[in-house]
Short mmCIF file of C-alpha atoms and ligand atoms in Angstrom, two decimals:
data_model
loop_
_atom_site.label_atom_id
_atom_site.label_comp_id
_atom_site.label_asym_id
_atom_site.label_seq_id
_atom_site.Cartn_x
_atom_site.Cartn_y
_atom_site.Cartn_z
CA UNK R 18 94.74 137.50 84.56
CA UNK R 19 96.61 135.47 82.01
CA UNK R 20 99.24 137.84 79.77
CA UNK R 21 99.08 137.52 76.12
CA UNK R 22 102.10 135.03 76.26
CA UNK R 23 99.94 132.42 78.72
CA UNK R 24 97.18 132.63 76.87
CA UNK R 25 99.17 130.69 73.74
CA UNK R 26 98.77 127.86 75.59
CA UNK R 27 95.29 127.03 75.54
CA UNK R 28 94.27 124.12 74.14
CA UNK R 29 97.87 123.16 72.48
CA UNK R 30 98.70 119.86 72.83
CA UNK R 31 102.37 118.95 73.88
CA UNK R 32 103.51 115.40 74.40
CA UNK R 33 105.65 116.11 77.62
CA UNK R 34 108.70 113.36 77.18
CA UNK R 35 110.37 112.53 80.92
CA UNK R 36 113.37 110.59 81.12
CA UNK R 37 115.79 109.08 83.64
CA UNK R 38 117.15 111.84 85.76
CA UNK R 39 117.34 113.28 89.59
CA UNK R 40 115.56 116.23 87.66
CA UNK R 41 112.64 114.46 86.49
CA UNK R 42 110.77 115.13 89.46
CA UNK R 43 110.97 119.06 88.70
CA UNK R 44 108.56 117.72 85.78
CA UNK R 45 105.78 117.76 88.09
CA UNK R 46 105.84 121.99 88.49
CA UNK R 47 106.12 122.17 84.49
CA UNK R 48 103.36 119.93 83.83
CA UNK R 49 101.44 121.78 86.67
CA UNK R 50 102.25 125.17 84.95
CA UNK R 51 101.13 123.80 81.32
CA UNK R 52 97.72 122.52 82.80
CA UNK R 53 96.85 125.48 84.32
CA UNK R 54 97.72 127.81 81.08
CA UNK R 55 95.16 125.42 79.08
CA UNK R 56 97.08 122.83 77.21
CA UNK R 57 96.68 119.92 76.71
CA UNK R 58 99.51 117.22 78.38
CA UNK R 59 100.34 114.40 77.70
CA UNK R 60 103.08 112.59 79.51
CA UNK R 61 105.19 110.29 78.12
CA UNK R 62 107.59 108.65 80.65
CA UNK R 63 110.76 106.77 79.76
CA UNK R 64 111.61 103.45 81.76
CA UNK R 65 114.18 105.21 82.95
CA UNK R 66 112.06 108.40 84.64
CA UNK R 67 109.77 106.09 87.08
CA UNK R 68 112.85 105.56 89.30
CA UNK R 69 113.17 109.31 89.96
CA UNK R 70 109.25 110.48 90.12
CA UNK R 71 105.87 107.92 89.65
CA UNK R 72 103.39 107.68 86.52
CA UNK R 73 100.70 108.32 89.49
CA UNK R 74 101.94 111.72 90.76
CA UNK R 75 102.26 113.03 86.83
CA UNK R 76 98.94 111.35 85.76
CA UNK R 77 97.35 113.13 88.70
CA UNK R 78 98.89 116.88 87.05
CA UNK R 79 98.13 116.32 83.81
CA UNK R 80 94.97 114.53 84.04
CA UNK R 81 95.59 112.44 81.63
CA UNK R 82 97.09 108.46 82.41
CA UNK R 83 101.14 108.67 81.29
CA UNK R 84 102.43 106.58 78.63
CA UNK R 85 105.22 103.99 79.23
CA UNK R 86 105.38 101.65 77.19
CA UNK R 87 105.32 100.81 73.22
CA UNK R 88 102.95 98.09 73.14
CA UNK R 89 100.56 98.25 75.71
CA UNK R 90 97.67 96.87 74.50
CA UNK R 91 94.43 98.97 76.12
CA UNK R 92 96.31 102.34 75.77
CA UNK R 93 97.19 101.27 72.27
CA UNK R 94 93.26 100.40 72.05
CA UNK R 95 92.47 103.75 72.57
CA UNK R 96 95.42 106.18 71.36
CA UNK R 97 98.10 104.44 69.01
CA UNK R 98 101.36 105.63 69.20
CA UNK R 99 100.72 106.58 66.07
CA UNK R 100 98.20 108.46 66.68
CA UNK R 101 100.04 109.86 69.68
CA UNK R 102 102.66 111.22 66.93
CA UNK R 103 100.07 112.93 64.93
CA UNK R 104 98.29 114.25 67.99
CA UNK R 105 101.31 116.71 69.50
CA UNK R 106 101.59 120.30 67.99
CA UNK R 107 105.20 119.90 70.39
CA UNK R 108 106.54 117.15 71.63
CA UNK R 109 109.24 118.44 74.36
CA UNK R 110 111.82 115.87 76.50
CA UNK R 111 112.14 117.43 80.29
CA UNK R 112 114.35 116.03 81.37
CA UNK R 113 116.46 114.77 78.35
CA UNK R 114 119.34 112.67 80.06
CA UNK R 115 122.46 111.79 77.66
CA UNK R 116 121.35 108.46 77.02
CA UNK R 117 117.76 109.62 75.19
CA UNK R 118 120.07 112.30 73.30
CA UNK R 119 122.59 109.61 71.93
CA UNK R 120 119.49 107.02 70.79
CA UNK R 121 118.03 110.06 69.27
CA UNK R 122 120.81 111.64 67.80
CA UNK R 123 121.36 107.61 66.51
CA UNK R 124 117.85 107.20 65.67
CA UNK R 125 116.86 104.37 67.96
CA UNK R 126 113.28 103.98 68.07
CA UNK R 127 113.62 101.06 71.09
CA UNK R 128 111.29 102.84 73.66
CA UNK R 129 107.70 104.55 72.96
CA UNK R 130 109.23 107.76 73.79
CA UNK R 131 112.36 107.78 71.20
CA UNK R 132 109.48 106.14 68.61
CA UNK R 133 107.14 109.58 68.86
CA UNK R 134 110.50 111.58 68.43
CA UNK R 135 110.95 109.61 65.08
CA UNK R 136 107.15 109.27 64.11
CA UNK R 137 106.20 112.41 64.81
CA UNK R 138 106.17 115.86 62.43
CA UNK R 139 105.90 118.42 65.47
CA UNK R 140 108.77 120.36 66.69
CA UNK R 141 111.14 118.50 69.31
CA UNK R 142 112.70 120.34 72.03
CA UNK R 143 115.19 119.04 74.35
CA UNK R 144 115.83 120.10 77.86
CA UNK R 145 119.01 118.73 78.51
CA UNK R 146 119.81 117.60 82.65
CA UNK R 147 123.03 115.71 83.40
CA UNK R 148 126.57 115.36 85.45
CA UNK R 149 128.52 118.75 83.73
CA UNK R 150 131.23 116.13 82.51
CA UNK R 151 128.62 114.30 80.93
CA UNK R 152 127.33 117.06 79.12
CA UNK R 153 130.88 118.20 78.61
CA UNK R 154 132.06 114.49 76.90
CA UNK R 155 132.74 115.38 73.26
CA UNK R 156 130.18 112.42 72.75
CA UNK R 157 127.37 114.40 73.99
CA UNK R 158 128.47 117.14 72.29
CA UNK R 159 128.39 115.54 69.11
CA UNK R 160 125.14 114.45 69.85
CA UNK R 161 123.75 117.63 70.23
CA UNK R 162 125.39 119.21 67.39
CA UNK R 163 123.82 116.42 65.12
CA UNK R 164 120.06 117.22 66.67
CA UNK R 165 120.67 120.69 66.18
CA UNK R 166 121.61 120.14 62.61
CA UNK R 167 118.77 118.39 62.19
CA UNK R 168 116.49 121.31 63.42
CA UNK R 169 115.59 120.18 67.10
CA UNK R 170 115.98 122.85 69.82
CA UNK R 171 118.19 122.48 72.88
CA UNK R 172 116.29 124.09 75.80
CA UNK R 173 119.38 124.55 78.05
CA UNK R 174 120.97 123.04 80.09
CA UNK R 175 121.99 125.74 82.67
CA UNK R 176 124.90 126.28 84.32
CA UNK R 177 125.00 126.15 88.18
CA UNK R 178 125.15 123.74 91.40
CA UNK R 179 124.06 120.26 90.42
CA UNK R 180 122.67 117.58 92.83
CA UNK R 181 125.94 115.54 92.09
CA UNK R 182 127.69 117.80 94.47
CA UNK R 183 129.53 119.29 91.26
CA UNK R 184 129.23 122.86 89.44
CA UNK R 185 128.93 123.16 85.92
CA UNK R 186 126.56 123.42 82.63
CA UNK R 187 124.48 120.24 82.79
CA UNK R 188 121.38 121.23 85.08
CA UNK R 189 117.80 121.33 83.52
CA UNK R 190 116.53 124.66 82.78
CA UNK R 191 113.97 125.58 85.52
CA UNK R 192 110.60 124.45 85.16
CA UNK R 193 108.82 128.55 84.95
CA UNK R 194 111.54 129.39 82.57
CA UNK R 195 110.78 125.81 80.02
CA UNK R 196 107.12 127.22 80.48
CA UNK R 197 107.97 130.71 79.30
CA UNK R 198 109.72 128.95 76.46
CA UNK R 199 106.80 127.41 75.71
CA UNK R 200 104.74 129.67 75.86
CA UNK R 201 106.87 131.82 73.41
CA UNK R 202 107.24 128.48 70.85
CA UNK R 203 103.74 128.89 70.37
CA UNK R 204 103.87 132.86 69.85
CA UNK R 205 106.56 131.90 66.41
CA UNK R 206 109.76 132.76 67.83
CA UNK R 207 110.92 134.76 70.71
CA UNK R 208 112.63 137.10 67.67
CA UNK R 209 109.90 136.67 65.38
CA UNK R 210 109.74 139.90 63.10
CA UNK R 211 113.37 140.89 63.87
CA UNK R 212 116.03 141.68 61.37
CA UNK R 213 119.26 140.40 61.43
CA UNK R 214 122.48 141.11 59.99
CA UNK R 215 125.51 139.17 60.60
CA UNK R 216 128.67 138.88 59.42
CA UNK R 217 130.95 135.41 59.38
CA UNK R 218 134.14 133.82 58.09
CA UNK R 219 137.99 135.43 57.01
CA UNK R 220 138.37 138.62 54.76
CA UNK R 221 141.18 138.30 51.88
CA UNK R 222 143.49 141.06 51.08
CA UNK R 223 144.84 140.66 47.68
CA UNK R 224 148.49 141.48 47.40
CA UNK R 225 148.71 139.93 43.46
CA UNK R 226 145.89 138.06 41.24
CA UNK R 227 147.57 134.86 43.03
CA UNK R 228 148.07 135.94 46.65
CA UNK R 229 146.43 137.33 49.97
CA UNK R 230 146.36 138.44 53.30
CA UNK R 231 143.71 135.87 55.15
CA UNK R 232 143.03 134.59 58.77
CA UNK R 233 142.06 131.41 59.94
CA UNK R 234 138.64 131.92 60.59
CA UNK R 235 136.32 129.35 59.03
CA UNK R 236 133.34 130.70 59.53
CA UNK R 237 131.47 127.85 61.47
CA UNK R 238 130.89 129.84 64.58
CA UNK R 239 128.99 132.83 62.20
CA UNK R 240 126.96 130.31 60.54
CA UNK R 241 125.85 128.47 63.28
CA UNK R 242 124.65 131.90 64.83
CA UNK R 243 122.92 132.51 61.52
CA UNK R 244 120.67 129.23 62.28
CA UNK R 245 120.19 129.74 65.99
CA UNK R 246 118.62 133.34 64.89
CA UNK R 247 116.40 131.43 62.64
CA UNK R 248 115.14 129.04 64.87
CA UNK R 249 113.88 131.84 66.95
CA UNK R 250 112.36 133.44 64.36
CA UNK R 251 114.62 136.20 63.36
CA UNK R 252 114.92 137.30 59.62
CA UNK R 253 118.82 136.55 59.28
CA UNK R 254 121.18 138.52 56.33
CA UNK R 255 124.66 136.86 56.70
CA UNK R 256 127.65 138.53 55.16
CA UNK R 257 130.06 135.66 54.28
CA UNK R 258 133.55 135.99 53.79
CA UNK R 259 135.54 132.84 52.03
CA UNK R 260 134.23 130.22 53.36
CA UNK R 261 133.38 126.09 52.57
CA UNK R 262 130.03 125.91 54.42
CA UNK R 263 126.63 125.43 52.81
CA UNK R 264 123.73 128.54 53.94
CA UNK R 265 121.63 127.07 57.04
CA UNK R 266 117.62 127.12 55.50
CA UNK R 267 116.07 130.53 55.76
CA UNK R 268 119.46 132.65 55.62
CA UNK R 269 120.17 135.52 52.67
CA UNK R 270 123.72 134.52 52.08
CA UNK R 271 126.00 137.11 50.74
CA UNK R 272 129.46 136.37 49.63
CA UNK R 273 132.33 138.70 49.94
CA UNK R 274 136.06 138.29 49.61
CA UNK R 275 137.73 141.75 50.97
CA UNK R 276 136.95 143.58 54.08
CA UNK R 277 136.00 146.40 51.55
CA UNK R 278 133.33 144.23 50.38
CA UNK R 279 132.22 143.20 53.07
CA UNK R 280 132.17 146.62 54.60
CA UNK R 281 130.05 148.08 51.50
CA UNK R 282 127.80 144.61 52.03
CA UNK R 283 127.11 145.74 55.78
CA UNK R 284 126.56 149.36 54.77
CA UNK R 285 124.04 148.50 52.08
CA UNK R 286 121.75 146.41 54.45
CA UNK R 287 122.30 147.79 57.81
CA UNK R 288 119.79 150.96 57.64
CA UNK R 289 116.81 148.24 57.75
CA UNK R 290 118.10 145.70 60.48
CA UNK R 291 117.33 145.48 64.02
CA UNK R 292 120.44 143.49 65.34
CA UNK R 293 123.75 143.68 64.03
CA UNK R 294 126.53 140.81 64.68
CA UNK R 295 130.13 141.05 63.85
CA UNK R 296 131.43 137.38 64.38
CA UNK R 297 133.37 137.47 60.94
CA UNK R 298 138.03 138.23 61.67
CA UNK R 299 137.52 141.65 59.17
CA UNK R 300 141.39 141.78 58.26
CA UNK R 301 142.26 145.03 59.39
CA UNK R 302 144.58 146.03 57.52
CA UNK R 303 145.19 145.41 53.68
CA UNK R 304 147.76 146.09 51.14
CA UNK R 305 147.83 149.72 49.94
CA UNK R 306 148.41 148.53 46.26
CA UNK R 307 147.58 144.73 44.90
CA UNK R 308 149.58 144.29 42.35
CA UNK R 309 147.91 143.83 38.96
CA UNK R 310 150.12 140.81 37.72
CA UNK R 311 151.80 137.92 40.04
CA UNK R 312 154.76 139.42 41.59
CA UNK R 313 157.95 137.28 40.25
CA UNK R 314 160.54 136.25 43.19
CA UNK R 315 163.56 138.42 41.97
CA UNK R 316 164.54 140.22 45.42
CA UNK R 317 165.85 138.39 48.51
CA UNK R 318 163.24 140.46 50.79
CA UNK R 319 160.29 142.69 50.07
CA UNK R 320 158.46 144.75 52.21
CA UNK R 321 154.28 145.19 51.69
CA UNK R 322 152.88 148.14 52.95
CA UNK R 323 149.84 147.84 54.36
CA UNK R 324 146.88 150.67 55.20
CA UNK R 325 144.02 150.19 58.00
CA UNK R 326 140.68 148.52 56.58
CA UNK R 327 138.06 150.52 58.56
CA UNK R 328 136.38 149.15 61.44
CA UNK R 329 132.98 148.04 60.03
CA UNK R 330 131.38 147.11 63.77
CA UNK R 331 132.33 150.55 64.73
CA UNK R 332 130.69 152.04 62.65
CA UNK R 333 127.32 150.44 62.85
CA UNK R 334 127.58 150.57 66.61
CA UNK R 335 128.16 154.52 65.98
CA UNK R 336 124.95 155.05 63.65
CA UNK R 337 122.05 157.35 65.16
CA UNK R 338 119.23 154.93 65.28
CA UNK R 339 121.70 152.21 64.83
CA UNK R 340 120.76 148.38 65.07
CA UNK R 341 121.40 146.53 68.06
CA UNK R 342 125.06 145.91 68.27
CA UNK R 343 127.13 142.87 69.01
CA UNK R 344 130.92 141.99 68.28
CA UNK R 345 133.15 139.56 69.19
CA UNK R 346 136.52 139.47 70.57
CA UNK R 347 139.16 137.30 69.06
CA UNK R 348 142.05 137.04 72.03
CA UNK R 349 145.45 134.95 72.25
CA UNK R 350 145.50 136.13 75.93
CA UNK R 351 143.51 137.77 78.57
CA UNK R 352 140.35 138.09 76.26
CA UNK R 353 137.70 139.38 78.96
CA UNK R 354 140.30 142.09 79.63
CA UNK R 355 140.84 143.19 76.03
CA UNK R 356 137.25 142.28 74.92
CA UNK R 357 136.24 144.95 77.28
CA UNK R 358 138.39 147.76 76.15
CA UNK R 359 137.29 146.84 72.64
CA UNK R 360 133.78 146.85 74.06
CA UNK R 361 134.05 150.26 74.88
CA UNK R 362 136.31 151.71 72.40
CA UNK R 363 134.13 150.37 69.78
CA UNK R 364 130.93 151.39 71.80
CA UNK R 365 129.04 148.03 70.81
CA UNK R 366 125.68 146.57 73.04
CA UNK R 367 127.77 143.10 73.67
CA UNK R 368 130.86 142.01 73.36
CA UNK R 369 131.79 138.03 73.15
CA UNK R 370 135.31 136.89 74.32
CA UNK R 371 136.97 134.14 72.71
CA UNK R 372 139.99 132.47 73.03
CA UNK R 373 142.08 131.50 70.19
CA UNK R 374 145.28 129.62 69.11
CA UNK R 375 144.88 127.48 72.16
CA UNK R 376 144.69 123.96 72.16
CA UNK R 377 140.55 123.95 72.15
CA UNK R 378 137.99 126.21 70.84
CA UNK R 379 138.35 129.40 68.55
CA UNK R 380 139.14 129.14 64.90
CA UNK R 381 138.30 126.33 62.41
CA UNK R 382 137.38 123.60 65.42
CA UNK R 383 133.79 122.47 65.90
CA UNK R 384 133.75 124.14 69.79
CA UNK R 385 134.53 127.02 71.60
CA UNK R 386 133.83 128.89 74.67
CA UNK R 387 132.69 132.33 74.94
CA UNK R 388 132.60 134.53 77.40
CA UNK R 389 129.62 137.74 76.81
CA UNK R 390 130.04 141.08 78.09
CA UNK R 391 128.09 144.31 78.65
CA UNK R 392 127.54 147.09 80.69
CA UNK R 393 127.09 146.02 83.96
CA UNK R 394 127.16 142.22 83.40
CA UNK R 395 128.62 139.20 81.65
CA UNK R 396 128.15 135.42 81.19
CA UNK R 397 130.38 132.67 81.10
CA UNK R 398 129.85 130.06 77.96
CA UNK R 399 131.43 127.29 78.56
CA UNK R 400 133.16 124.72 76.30
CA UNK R 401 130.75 123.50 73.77
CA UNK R 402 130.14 122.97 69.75
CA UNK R 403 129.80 125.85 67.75
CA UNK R 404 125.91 124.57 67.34
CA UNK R 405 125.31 125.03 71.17
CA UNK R 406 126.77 127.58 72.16
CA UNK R 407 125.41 129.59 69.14
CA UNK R 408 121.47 129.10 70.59
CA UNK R 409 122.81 130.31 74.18
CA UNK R 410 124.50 133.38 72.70
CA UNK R 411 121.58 133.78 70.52
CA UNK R 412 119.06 133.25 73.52
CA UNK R 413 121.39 135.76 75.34
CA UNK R 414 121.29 138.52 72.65
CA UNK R 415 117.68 138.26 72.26
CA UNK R 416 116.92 138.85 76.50
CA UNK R 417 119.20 142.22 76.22
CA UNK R 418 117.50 143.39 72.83
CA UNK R 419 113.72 142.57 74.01
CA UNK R 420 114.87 144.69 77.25
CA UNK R 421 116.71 147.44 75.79
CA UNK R 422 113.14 147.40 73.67
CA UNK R 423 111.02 147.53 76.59
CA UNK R 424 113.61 150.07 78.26
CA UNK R 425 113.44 152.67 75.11
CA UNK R 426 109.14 152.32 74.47
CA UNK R 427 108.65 153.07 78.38
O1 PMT G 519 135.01 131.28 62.01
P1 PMT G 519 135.45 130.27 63.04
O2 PMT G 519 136.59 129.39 62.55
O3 PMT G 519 134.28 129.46 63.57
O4 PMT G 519 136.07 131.07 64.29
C1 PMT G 519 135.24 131.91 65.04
C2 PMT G 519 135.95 133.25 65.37
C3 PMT G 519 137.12 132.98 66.27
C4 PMT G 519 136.43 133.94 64.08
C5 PMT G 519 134.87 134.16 66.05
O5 PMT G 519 134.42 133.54 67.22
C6 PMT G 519 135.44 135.53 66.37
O6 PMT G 519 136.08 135.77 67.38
N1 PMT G 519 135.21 136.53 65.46
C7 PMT G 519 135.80 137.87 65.53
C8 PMT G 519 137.21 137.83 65.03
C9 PMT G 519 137.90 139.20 65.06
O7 PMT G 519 138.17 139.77 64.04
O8 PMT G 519 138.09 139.68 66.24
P2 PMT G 519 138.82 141.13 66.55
O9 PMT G 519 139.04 141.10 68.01
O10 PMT G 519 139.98 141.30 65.66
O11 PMT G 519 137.72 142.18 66.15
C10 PMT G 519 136.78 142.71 67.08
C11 PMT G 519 135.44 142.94 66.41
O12 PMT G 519 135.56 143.98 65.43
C12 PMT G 519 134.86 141.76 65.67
O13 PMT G 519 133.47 141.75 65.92
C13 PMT G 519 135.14 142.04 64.21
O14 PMT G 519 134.15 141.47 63.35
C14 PMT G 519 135.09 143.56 64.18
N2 PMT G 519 135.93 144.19 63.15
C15 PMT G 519 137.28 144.10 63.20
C16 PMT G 519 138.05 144.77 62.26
C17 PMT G 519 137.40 145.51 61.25
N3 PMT G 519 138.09 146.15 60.32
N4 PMT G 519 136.06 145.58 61.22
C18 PMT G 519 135.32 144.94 62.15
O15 PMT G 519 134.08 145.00 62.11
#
């Protein structure tokens, strides 16, 4: 019996992109898997993709003769590429190898594959498969952050053993799990429904009208969480501290300057959200008086005292009822180690680790590396833009809230 999730499948049609890579021949299960839930395939192969697995063996799963090249005159006859464009509902690339991501992230449109990407309206996902230092070169990076930007979904990679003999992010998600993905595209959104809340960016502390306490976040790694919630569907509220950085489409922006604010912000919206993210460096602690006029320079030392800003994840994460809870960890050493005592003390879902005042990642740079902890488990995130790793953590967060779901109704 097909579940409810299969059975959005049938009769979609998804232009299956396959380029050069040693995964291309794990193509064959996913186009197996797609036929058999109903859709309709249609395989588009790459020049690059016939050295790793033949046009026969994927015509023969899908049914369907594959696509090669751009002008091909009796395919052209009966299908234009055109056409082809207009025809997908989804047009996903499995594998994507680093060249197809750098002429699409350049808009090339030099193959009949790269030429669908740019002619067609449907939604483009990317499975990415390649050597982990490929993936890892700040080129592909780039690359990716500049499709993401654009609203194309990265599907991956995983992390693991690759056929290269190396270990590292870079392999192609598994063919089952691009199904499931799939299958969920087609149901709007593995979070479709859900209500977000998120906070992002610095917190000022006024000491005079001229003058604050501040931190050096910058608030890209909160915003790019904001739009990896919204491509999966989630309703997203993001609570912005200080910050130079234009609202993703689809997010409620609110701005805040003072921890207080932001605080009272969280407070005011958290009673109808579902998940609740604290990626925004809350100072915590503030001056006890700001000074109503700008304090003149007549002493050789002053002193400021300060008072404790309350801990705003805390107190979601201790609400009966409360929202699903997830906080992050900002560490100049040992952050697994401290990001679980905070974990705990602060009694949140998930925890993520990050590293900062190093010499990559963290505050104010475009990557960053996170590591994700809860009860019983954790993940490593490697090095990767802020866009990236934001759909992983986001993918991540939305397993352990769709369990802890299941786990609570049964
Ligand atoms: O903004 P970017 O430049 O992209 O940088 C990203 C980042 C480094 C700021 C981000 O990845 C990050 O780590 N955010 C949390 C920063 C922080 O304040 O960490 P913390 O370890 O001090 O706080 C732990 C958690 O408690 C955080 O979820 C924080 O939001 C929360 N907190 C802290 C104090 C307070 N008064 N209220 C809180 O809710």
């Amino acid at each position: 019996m097909q579940s409810d999730e299969n059975r959005a499948l049938a009769g979609r049609r998804i232009l299956l992109g396959v380029t050069g890579g040693i995964a291309a021949y794990k193509t064959v299960e996913l186009v197996r898997l797609l036929v058999k839930s109903g859709a309709e395939v249609q395989v588009v192969m790459s020049g690059g993709a016939s050295q790793f697995v033949t046009p026969m063996t994927l015509q023969a799963v899908s049914g369907r003769p594959v696509r090669q090249a751009l002008f091909d005159e009796a395919h052209e006859a009966a299908m234009g590429h055109i056409e082809l464009a207009r025809w997908a509902e989804l047009i996903l690339v499995a594998p994507a190898s680093a060249s197809f991501m750098a002429r699409l992230a350049n808009g090339f449109a030099d193959n009949l594959l790269s030429t669908l990407c740019l002619a067609s309206a449907a939604p483009l996902c990317l499975a990415p498969a390649m050597n982990q230092q490929m993936w890892q070169n700040p080129a592909t990076q780039e690359n990716a952050s500049r499709l993401l930007r654009r609203g194309v979904q990265l599907w991956g990679p995983a992390s693991g053993d690759q056929a290269c003999g190396e270990v590292g992010p870079g392999r192609m998600v598994e063919p089952e799990a691009l199904f499931q993905q799939a299958c969920r595209h087609f149901t709007s959104g593995v979070l479709a429904g859900v209500r977000v809340l998120l906070t992002a960016g610095p917190t000022r502390e006024p000491i005079d009208p001229v003058r604050f306490i501040g931190n050096r976040s910058s608030g890209k790694m909160g915003f790019a969480l904001a739009r990896a919630f919204v491509a999966l569907g989630a309703h997203v509220e993001l609570v912005a501290g200080p910050v130079v950085l234009v609202t993703p489409p689809g997010v409620e922006r609110v701005d805040v300057e003072t921890a207080r604010e932001m605080e009272q912000a969280v407070l005011d919206r958290v009673a109808s959200c579902d998940i609740f993210v604290g990626c925004a460096a809350v100072a915590d602690y503030r001056p006890e008086v700001a000074a109503d006029q700008k304090i003149k320079k007549d002493n050789e030392q002053m002193a400021i005292q300060l008072v404790r800003n309350n801990d705003i994840l805390a107190a979601v994460a201790a609400m009966p009822e409360g929202p699903f809870t997830v906080g992050f960890a900002a560490e100049t050493q040992s952050p697994e180690h401290y990001a679980e005592k905070k974990r705990l003390a602060k009694k949140v879902d998930m925890i993520a680790a990050n590293l900062v005042g190093a010499q990559s990642g963290g505050f104010e740079r475009d990557e960053n590396a996170l590591t994700l902890l809860w009860a019983g488990g954790q993940a490593v995130l490697p090095m990767a833009d802020k866009g990236v790793l934001a759909q992983q953590l986001v993918t991540l967060i939305a397993e352990h809230y769709e369990n802890r779901h299941t786990t609570k109704d049964t």
